[in-house]
Amino acid sequence: MAADSSAIDVIVTDTLTHNDDQGLSLKEVQGITKRLLKYWILGALLGLIHLILGIVAVTDPCHFGSHAIGLSEYGTSFWLAGTIALIGFAGIYISVKMKFTEKAIKIHGFFAAVGLLMTIVGFVLLGINLTRIFDLQNDEMLVINSSCSVAVSAIKTSSALVTLGLFIVVTIYVIICGYTLQAYYYTSKDIIKASKSGIAIQV
């Protein structure tokens, strides 16, 4: 039985390496999974940092939060950044543990699709936030909450720059989710095959 299993592994390895079935070669599969892992690490770190900064902005609205309105308004630092961080950490687990099963790919792909839709909403909300910032008059006072207000002239530029920076961050989220979906859609069979055979696809 062990000999049969070993023989199957050899056949699968040979098939992937020489690309006999018109699928991807082992080298191509390794390239895709390595790129996916890099994107997932980036997503996990960026989403986590985004989430932490959002918490700081909410807990300190009169100082840090007033200079970074885009981090606290509409809760994008929580539902969007949190989802991307979850996608990233789940992808890292799947990749490191070689758990590229059909079920794992379907579930992870579903969350990547949800994350992609969330980024669209995120772009819209950031656009609304940026418009609102530009509409503020420098001679006005912006009421943050019942206990504090700040001069618009002191926070307008910094808040606009933070929001513009968040557009870049959300664009990176789009790339991460989009590439995950693309890789799963076009190459999932080859990735699953390599994962099942026990071949190291992250070398």
Coordinates of N, CA, C and O in Angstrom, one line a residue, residues 4-157:
D4 N 2.4 1.7 -3.4 CA 1.4 2.3 -4.3 C 1.3 3.8 -4.1 O 1.2 4.6 -5.1
S5 N 1.2 4.2 -2.8 CA 1.1 5.7 -2.5 C 2.3 6.4 -3.0 O 2.2 7.5 -3.6
S6 N 3.5 5.8 -2.8 CA 4.7 6.4 -3.3 C 4.8 6.5 -4.8 O 5.2 7.5 -5.3
A7 N 4.3 5.5 -5.4 CA 4.2 5.5 -6.9 C 3.3 6.6 -7.4 O 3.7 7.3 -8.4
I8 N 2.2 6.8 -6.8 CA 1.2 7.9 -7.2 C 1.9 9.2 -7.0 O 1.8 10.1 -7.9
D9 N 2.6 9.4 -5.9 CA 3.3 10.7 -5.7 C 4.3 11.0 -6.8 O 4.4 12.1 -7.2
V10 N 5.0 9.9 -7.2 CA 6.0 10.1 -8.2 C 5.4 10.5 -9.5 O 5.8 11.4 -10.2
I11 N 4.2 9.9 -9.8 CA 3.5 10.2 -11.1 C 3.0 11.6 -11.1 O 3.1 12.3 -12.0
V12 N 2.4 12.0 -9.9 CA 1.9 13.4 -9.8 C 3.0 14.4 -9.9 O 2.9 15.4 -10.7
T13 N 4.1 14.1 -9.3 CA 5.3 15.0 -9.3 C 5.8 15.1 -10.8 O 6.1 16.2 -11.3
D14 N 5.9 14.0 -11.4 CA 6.4 13.9 -12.8 C 5.4 14.7 -13.7 O 5.8 15.4 -14.6
T15 N 4.1 14.5 -13.5 CA 3.1 15.2 -14.3 C 3.2 16.7 -14.2 O 3.2 17.4 -15.2
L16 N 3.3 17.2 -13.0 CA 3.4 18.6 -12.7 C 4.7 19.2 -13.3 O 4.8 20.3 -13.8
T17 N 5.8 18.4 -13.1 CA 7.1 18.9 -13.5 C 7.2 19.0 -15.0 O 7.8 20.0 -15.6
H18 N 6.7 18.0 -15.7 CA 6.9 18.0 -17.2 C 5.7 18.5 -17.9 O 5.7 18.6 -19.2
N19 N 4.6 18.9 -17.2 CA 3.4 19.5 -17.8 C 2.8 18.7 -18.9 O 2.5 19.1 -20.0
D20 N 2.7 17.3 -18.6 CA 2.2 16.4 -19.6 C 0.7 16.5 -19.9 O 0.2 16.1 -20.9
D21 N -0.1 17.1 -18.9 CA -1.6 17.1 -19.1 C -2.1 18.5 -19.4 O -3.2 18.8 -19.2
Q22 N -1.2 19.3 -20.0 CA -1.6 20.7 -20.4 C -1.9 21.6 -19.2 O -2.4 22.7 -19.3
G23 N -1.6 21.1 -18.0 CA -1.8 21.9 -16.8 C -0.6 22.7 -16.5 O 0.3 22.8 -17.3
L24 N -0.5 23.3 -15.3 CA 0.7 24.0 -15.0 C 1.8 23.1 -14.5 O 1.6 22.1 -14.0
S25 N 3.0 23.6 -14.8 CA 4.2 22.8 -14.3 C 4.4 23.1 -12.8 O 3.8 24.0 -12.3
L26 N 5.2 22.3 -12.2 CA 5.4 22.4 -10.7 C 6.0 23.8 -10.4 O 5.7 24.5 -9.5
K27 N 6.9 24.2 -11.3 CA 7.6 25.5 -11.1 C 6.6 26.7 -11.2 O 6.6 27.6 -10.4
E28 N 5.6 26.5 -12.1 CA 4.6 27.6 -12.2 C 3.6 27.6 -11.0 O 3.3 28.7 -10.5
V29 N 3.3 26.4 -10.5 CA 2.5 26.3 -9.3 C 3.2 26.9 -8.1 O 2.6 27.7 -7.3
Q30 N 4.5 26.6 -8.0 CA 5.3 27.2 -6.9 C 5.3 28.7 -7.0 O 5.2 29.4 -6.0
G31 N 5.5 29.2 -8.2 CA 5.5 30.7 -8.4 C 4.2 31.3 -8.0 O 4.2 32.4 -7.3
I32 N 3.1 30.7 -8.3 CA 1.8 31.3 -8.0 C 1.6 31.3 -6.5 O 1.1 32.2 -5.9
T33 N 1.9 30.1 -5.8 CA 1.6 30.0 -4.4 C 2.6 30.9 -3.6 O 2.2 31.4 -2.5
K34 N 3.8 31.1 -4.0 CA 4.7 32.0 -3.4 C 4.2 33.4 -3.5 O 4.3 34.2 -2.5
R35 N 3.7 33.8 -4.6 CA 3.1 35.2 -4.8 C 1.9 35.4 -4.0 O 1.7 36.4 -3.4
L36 N 1.1 34.3 -3.9 CA -0.1 34.4 -3.1 C 0.3 34.6 -1.6 O -0.3 35.5 -0.9
L37 N 1.3 33.9 -1.1 CA 1.7 34.0 0.2 C 2.2 35.4 0.5 O 1.9 36.0 1.6
K38 N 2.9 36.0 -0.4 CA 3.4 37.3 -0.2 C 2.3 38.3 -0.1 O 2.3 39.2 0.7
Y39 N 1.3 38.2 -1.0 CA 0.1 39.1 -0.9 C -0.6 38.9 0.4 O -1.1 39.9 1.0
W40 N -0.8 37.7 0.8 CA -1.5 37.4 2.1 C -0.8 38.0 3.3 O -1.4 38.5 4.2
I41 N 0.5 37.9 3.3 CA 1.3 38.5 4.4 C 1.1 40.0 4.4 O 0.9 40.6 5.5
L42 N 1.2 40.6 3.2 CA 1.0 42.0 3.1 C -0.4 42.4 3.6 O -0.6 43.4 4.3
G43 N -1.4 41.6 3.2 CA -2.8 41.9 3.5 C -3.0 41.8 5.0 O -3.7 42.6 5.7
A44 N -2.4 40.8 5.7 CA -2.5 40.6 7.1 C -1.9 41.7 7.9 O -2.5 42.3 8.8
L45 N -0.7 42.1 7.5 CA 0.0 43.2 8.2 C -0.7 44.5 7.9 O -0.9 45.3 8.9
L46 N -1.0 44.8 6.7 CA -1.6 46.1 6.4 C -3.0 46.2 7.0 O -3.4 47.3 7.6
G47 N -3.8 45.2 6.9 CA -5.1 45.2 7.6 C -5.0 45.3 9.1 O -5.8 46.1 9.7
L48 N -4.1 44.7 9.7 CA -3.9 44.8 11.2 C -3.5 46.2 11.6 O -4.0 46.8 12.5
I49 N -2.5 46.8 10.8 CA -2.1 48.2 11.1 C -3.2 49.1 10.9 O -3.5 50.0 11.7
H50 N -4.0 49.0 9.8 CA -5.2 49.8 9.5 C -6.2 49.7 10.7 O -6.7 50.7 11.1
L51 N -6.4 48.5 11.2 CA -7.3 48.3 12.3 C -6.9 48.9 13.5 O -7.7 49.6 14.2
I52 N -5.6 48.8 13.9 CA -5.1 49.4 15.1 C -5.1 50.9 15.0 O -5.5 51.6 16.0
L53 N -4.8 51.5 13.9 CA -4.8 53.0 13.7 C -6.3 53.4 13.8 O -6.6 54.5 14.4
G54 N -7.2 52.6 13.3 CA -8.6 53.0 13.4 C -9.1 53.0 14.9 O -9.8 53.9 15.3
I55 N -8.6 52.0 15.7 CA -9.0 52.0 17.1 C -8.4 53.2 17.8 O -9.1 53.8 18.6
V56 N -7.2 53.6 17.5 CA -6.5 54.8 18.1 C -7.3 56.0 17.7 O -7.6 56.9 18.6
A57 N -7.8 56.1 16.5 CA -8.5 57.3 16.0 C -9.8 57.4 16.7 O -10.3 58.5 17.1
V58 N -10.5 56.3 17.0 CA -11.8 56.3 17.7 C -11.6 56.6 19.2 O -12.4 57.3 19.8
T59 N -10.6 56.0 19.8 CA -10.4 56.2 21.2 C -9.7 57.6 21.6 O -9.8 58.1 22.7
D60 N -9.1 58.2 20.6 CA -8.5 59.6 20.8 C -9.0 60.5 19.7 O -8.2 61.0 18.9
P61 N -10.3 60.8 19.7 CA -10.9 61.6 18.6 C -10.5 63.0 18.5 O -10.5 63.7 17.5
C62 N -10.1 63.6 19.7 CA -9.8 65.0 19.7 C -8.4 65.4 19.3 O -8.1 66.5 18.9
H63 N -7.5 64.4 19.3 CA -6.1 64.7 18.9 C -5.8 63.9 17.7 O -5.9 64.5 16.6
F64 N -5.5 62.6 17.8 CA -5.1 61.8 16.6 C -6.3 61.7 15.6 O -6.2 61.8 14.4
G65 N -7.5 61.4 16.2 CA -8.6 61.1 15.4 C -9.1 62.3 14.5 O -9.5 62.2 13.4
S66 N -8.9 63.5 15.0 CA -9.3 64.7 14.3 C -8.4 65.0 13.1 O -8.8 65.6 12.1
H67 N -7.2 64.5 13.1 CA -6.3 64.6 12.0 C -6.4 63.4 11.0 O -5.7 63.4 10.0
A68 N -7.2 62.4 11.3 CA -7.3 61.2 10.5 C -8.8 60.8 10.5 O -9.1 59.7 10.8
I69 N -9.7 61.7 10.0 CA -11.1 61.5 10.0 C -11.5 60.2 9.2 O -12.4 59.5 9.5
G70 N -10.7 60.0 8.1 CA -11.0 58.8 7.3 C -10.8 57.5 7.9 O -11.4 56.5 7.5
L71 N -10.0 57.5 9.0 CA -9.8 56.2 9.8 C -11.0 55.9 10.7 O -11.2 54.7 11.0
S72 N -11.7 56.9 11.1 CA -12.8 56.6 12.1 C -14.2 56.7 11.4 O -15.2 56.1 11.9
E73 N -14.4 57.5 10.4 CA -15.7 57.7 9.8 C -16.2 56.4 9.1 O -15.4 55.8 8.4
Y74 N -17.4 56.1 9.3 CA -18.1 54.9 8.6 C -17.5 53.6 9.0 O -17.9 52.5 8.5
G75 N -16.6 53.5 10.0 CA -16.1 52.3 10.5 C -15.3 51.4 9.5 O -15.1 50.2 9.7
T76 N -14.8 52.0 8.4 CA -14.1 51.3 7.4 C -12.8 50.6 8.0 O -12.4 49.6 7.5
S77 N -12.2 51.2 9.0 CA -11.0 50.7 9.7 C -11.3 49.4 10.4 O -10.4 48.7 10.8
F78 N -12.6 49.1 10.6 CA -13.0 47.9 11.3 C -13.5 46.8 10.4 O -12.9 45.7 10.2
W79 N -14.6 47.1 9.7 CA -15.2 46.0 8.9 C -14.4 45.7 7.6 O -14.3 44.6 7.1
L80 N -13.7 46.7 7.0 CA -12.9 46.5 5.8 C -11.5 46.0 6.2 O -11.1 44.9 5.7
A81 N -10.8 46.7 7.1 CA -9.5 46.3 7.4 C -9.5 44.9 8.2 O -8.6 44.1 7.9
G82 N -10.5 44.7 9.0 CA -10.6 43.4 9.7 C -10.8 42.3 8.8 O -10.2 41.2 9.0
T83 N -11.7 42.5 7.7 CA -11.9 41.4 6.8 C -10.6 41.1 6.0 O -10.3 39.9 5.8
I84 N -9.9 42.1 5.6 CA -8.7 41.9 4.8 C -7.6 41.2 5.7 O -6.9 40.3 5.2
A85 N -7.5 41.6 6.9 CA -6.6 40.9 7.8 C -6.9 39.5 8.0 O -6.1 38.6 8.0
L86 N -8.2 39.2 8.1 CA -8.7 37.8 8.3 C -8.4 37.0 7.0 O -7.9 35.8 7.1
I87 N -8.6 37.5 5.8 CA -8.3 36.9 4.6 C -6.8 36.6 4.5 O -6.3 35.5 4.1
G88 N -6.0 37.6 5.0 CA -4.5 37.4 4.9 C -4.0 36.3 5.9 O -3.3 35.4 5.5
F89 N -4.5 36.3 7.1 CA -4.1 35.3 8.1 C -4.6 33.9 7.7 O -3.8 32.9 7.9
A90 N -5.8 33.8 7.2 CA -6.3 32.5 6.8 C -5.5 32.0 5.6 O -5.2 30.8 5.5
G91 N -5.1 32.9 4.7 CA -4.3 32.5 3.5 C -2.9 32.0 4.0 O -2.4 31.0 3.4
I92 N -2.3 32.7 4.9 CA -1.0 32.3 5.4 C -1.1 30.9 6.1 O -0.2 30.0 5.8
Y93 N -2.2 30.6 6.8 CA -2.4 29.3 7.4 C -2.5 28.2 6.4 O -1.8 27.2 6.5
I94 N -3.4 28.5 5.4 CA -3.6 27.5 4.3 C -2.3 27.2 3.6 O -1.9 26.1 3.3
S95 N -1.5 28.3 3.3 CA -0.3 28.1 2.6 C 0.8 27.4 3.4 O 1.4 26.4 2.9
V96 N 1.0 27.8 4.6 CA 2.1 27.2 5.4 C 1.8 25.8 5.8 O 2.7 24.9 5.8
K97 N 0.5 25.5 6.1 CA 0.1 24.2 6.5 C -0.2 23.3 5.3 O -0.5 22.1 5.4
M98 N 0.0 23.8 4.0 CA -0.3 23.0 2.8 C -1.7 22.5 2.8 O -2.0 21.3 2.5
K99 N -2.7 23.4 3.2 CA -4.1 23.0 3.2 C -4.9 23.5 2.0 O -6.0 23.9 2.2
F100 N -4.3 23.4 0.9 CA -5.0 23.8 -0.3 C -6.0 22.7 -0.8 O -5.8 22.1 -1.8
T101 N -7.0 22.6 0.0 CA -8.1 21.6 -0.3 C -9.2 22.4 -1.1 O -9.2 23.6 -1.1
E102 N -10.0 21.6 -1.8 CA -11.1 22.2 -2.5 C -12.0 23.0 -1.6 O -12.4 24.1 -1.9
K103 N -12.3 22.5 -0.4 CA -13.2 23.2 0.6 C -12.5 24.5 1.1 O -13.2 25.5 1.1
A104 N -11.2 24.4 1.4 CA -10.5 25.6 1.9 C -10.5 26.7 0.8 O -10.7 27.9 1.1
I105 N -10.2 26.3 -0.4 CA -10.1 27.3 -1.5 C -11.5 27.9 -1.7 O -11.6 29.1 -2.0
K106 N -12.6 27.1 -1.7 CA -13.9 27.7 -1.9 C -14.3 28.7 -0.8 O -14.8 29.8 -1.1
I107 N -14.0 28.3 0.5 CA -14.3 29.2 1.6 C -13.4 30.5 1.6 O -13.9 31.6 1.7
H108 N -12.1 30.3 1.3 CA -11.2 31.4 1.3 C -11.5 32.3 0.1 O -11.5 33.5 0.2
G109 N -11.9 31.7 -1.0 CA -12.2 32.4 -2.2 C -13.5 33.2 -2.0 O -13.6 34.4 -2.5
F110 N -14.4 32.7 -1.3 CA -15.7 33.4 -1.0 C -15.4 34.7 -0.2 O -15.9 35.7 -0.5
F111 N -14.5 34.5 0.9 CA -14.2 35.7 1.7 C -13.4 36.7 0.8 O -13.5 38.0 1.1
A112 N -12.6 36.3 -0.1 CA -11.8 37.2 -1.0 C -12.8 38.0 -1.8 O -12.6 39.2 -2.1
A113 N -13.9 37.3 -2.3 CA -14.9 37.9 -3.1 C -15.7 39.0 -2.3 O -15.9 40.1 -2.8
V114 N -16.0 38.6 -1.0 CA -16.6 39.6 -0.1 C -15.7 40.8 0.1 O -16.2 41.9 0.1
G115 N -14.4 40.5 0.3 CA -13.5 41.5 0.6 C -13.4 42.5 -0.6 O -13.3 43.7 -0.5
L116 N -13.5 41.9 -1.8 CA -13.4 42.7 -3.0 C -14.6 43.7 -3.1 O -14.5 44.8 -3.5
L117 N -15.8 43.1 -2.8 CA -17.0 44.0 -2.8 C -16.9 45.1 -1.7 O -17.3 46.2 -2.0
M118 N -16.3 44.7 -0.6 CA -16.2 45.7 0.5 C -15.3 46.8 0.1 O -15.5 48.0 0.5
T119 N -14.2 46.5 -0.7 CA -13.3 47.6 -1.2 C -14.1 48.6 -2.0 O -13.7 49.8 -2.0
I120 N -15.0 48.1 -2.8 CA -15.8 49.1 -3.7 C -16.6 50.0 -2.8 O -16.6 51.2 -3.0
V121 N -17.2 49.5 -1.7 CA -17.9 50.3 -0.8 C -17.0 51.2 -0.1 O -17.3 52.4 0.2
G122 N -15.8 50.7 0.3 CA -14.8 51.5 0.9 C -14.3 52.7 0.1 O -14.2 53.8 0.6
F123 N -14.2 52.5 -1.2 CA -13.8 53.6 -2.1 C -14.9 54.7 -2.1 O -14.6 55.9 -2.1
V124 N -16.1 54.3 -2.2 CA -17.3 55.2 -2.2 C -17.3 56.0 -0.9 O -17.4 57.3 -0.9
L125 N -17.1 55.4 0.3 CA -17.2 56.1 1.5 C -16.0 57.0 1.7 O -16.1 58.1 2.3
L126 N -14.8 56.6 1.2 CA -13.6 57.5 1.3 C -13.8 58.7 0.4 O -13.4 59.8 0.7
G127 N -14.5 58.5 -0.7 CA -14.8 59.6 -1.6 C -15.7 60.6 -0.9 O -15.5 61.8 -1.0
I128 N -16.7 60.1 -0.2 CA -17.7 61.0 0.5 C -16.9 61.7 1.6 O -17.1 62.9 1.8
N129 N -16.0 61.0 2.3 CA -15.2 61.6 3.4 C -14.3 62.7 2.8 O -14.3 63.8 3.4
L130 N -13.7 62.4 1.7 CA -12.8 63.4 1.1 C -13.5 64.7 0.6 O -13.1 65.8 0.9
T131 N -14.7 64.5 0.1 CA -15.6 65.6 -0.4 C -16.0 66.4 0.8 O -15.9 67.7 0.8
R132 N -16.3 65.7 1.9 CA -16.7 66.4 3.1 C -15.6 67.3 3.7 O -15.8 68.4 4.1
I133 N -14.4 66.7 3.7 CA -13.2 67.5 4.2 C -13.0 68.7 3.3 O -12.7 69.8 3.9
F134 N -13.0 68.5 2.0 CA -12.8 69.7 1.1 C -13.8 70.8 1.2 O -13.6 71.9 1.0
D135 N -15.0 70.4 1.6 CA -16.1 71.3 1.8 C -16.0 72.2 3.1 O -16.7 73.2 3.2
L136 N -15.2 71.7 4.0 CA -15.0 72.4 5.3 C -14.3 73.8 5.0 O -13.4 73.8 4.2
Q137 N -14.8 74.8 5.7 CA -14.2 76.1 5.6 C -13.1 76.3 6.7 O -13.3 75.9 7.8
N138 N -12.0 76.9 6.3 CA -10.9 77.0 7.2 C -11.2 77.9 8.5 O -10.6 77.7 9.5
D139 N -12.1 78.7 8.3 CA -12.5 79.6 9.5 C -13.5 79.0 10.4 O -14.0 79.6 11.3
E140 N -13.9 77.8 10.1 CA -14.9 77.1 10.9 C -14.3 76.3 12.0 O -13.1 76.0 12.0
M141 N -15.1 75.9 13.0 CA -14.7 74.9 14.0 C -15.5 73.6 13.8 O -16.7 73.6 13.5
L142 N -14.7 72.5 13.8 CA -15.4 71.2 13.6 C -15.6 70.6 14.9 O -14.7 70.4 15.7
V143 N -16.9 70.3 15.2 CA -17.3 69.6 16.4 C -17.0 68.1 16.3 O -17.6 67.4 15.5
I144 N -16.1 67.7 17.1 CA -15.7 66.2 17.1 C -16.7 65.4 18.0 O -17.2 64.4 17.5
N145 N -17.0 65.9 19.2 CA -18.0 65.3 20.0 C -18.5 66.3 21.0 O -18.1 67.5 20.9
S146 N -19.2 65.9 22.0 CA -19.8 66.9 23.0 C -18.7 67.6 23.9 O -19.0 68.6 24.5
S147 N -17.5 67.0 23.9 CA -16.5 67.5 24.8 C -15.4 68.3 24.1 O -14.6 68.9 24.7
C148 N -15.3 68.2 22.7 CA -14.2 69.0 22.1 C -14.6 69.3 20.6 O -15.4 68.7 20.0
S149 N -13.9 70.4 20.2 CA -14.0 70.8 18.8 C -12.7 71.3 18.4 O -11.9 71.7 19.2
V150 N -12.4 71.3 17.1 CA -11.1 71.7 16.6 C -11.2 72.7 15.4 O -12.3 72.6 14.7
A151 N -10.2 73.5 15.2 CA -10.2 74.4 14.1 C -10.0 73.7 12.8 O -9.1 72.8 12.7
V152 N -10.8 73.9 11.8 CA -10.7 73.2 10.5 C -9.4 73.5 9.9 O -8.7 72.6 9.3
S153 N -8.9 74.7 10.0 CA -7.6 75.0 9.5 C -6.4 74.2 10.0 O -5.4 74.0 9.3
A154 N -6.6 73.6 11.2 CA -5.6 72.8 11.9 C -5.6 71.4 11.4 O -4.6 70.7 11.5
I155 N -6.7 70.9 10.9 CA -6.8 69.5 10.6 C -7.2 69.1 9.2 O -7.2 68.0 8.8
K156 N -7.5 70.2 8.4 CA -8.0 69.9 7.0 C -7.0 69.2 6.1 O -7.3 68.2 5.5
T157 N -5.8 69.8 6.1 CA -4.8 69.2 5.2 C -4.4 67.8 5.7 O -4.3 66.9 4.8

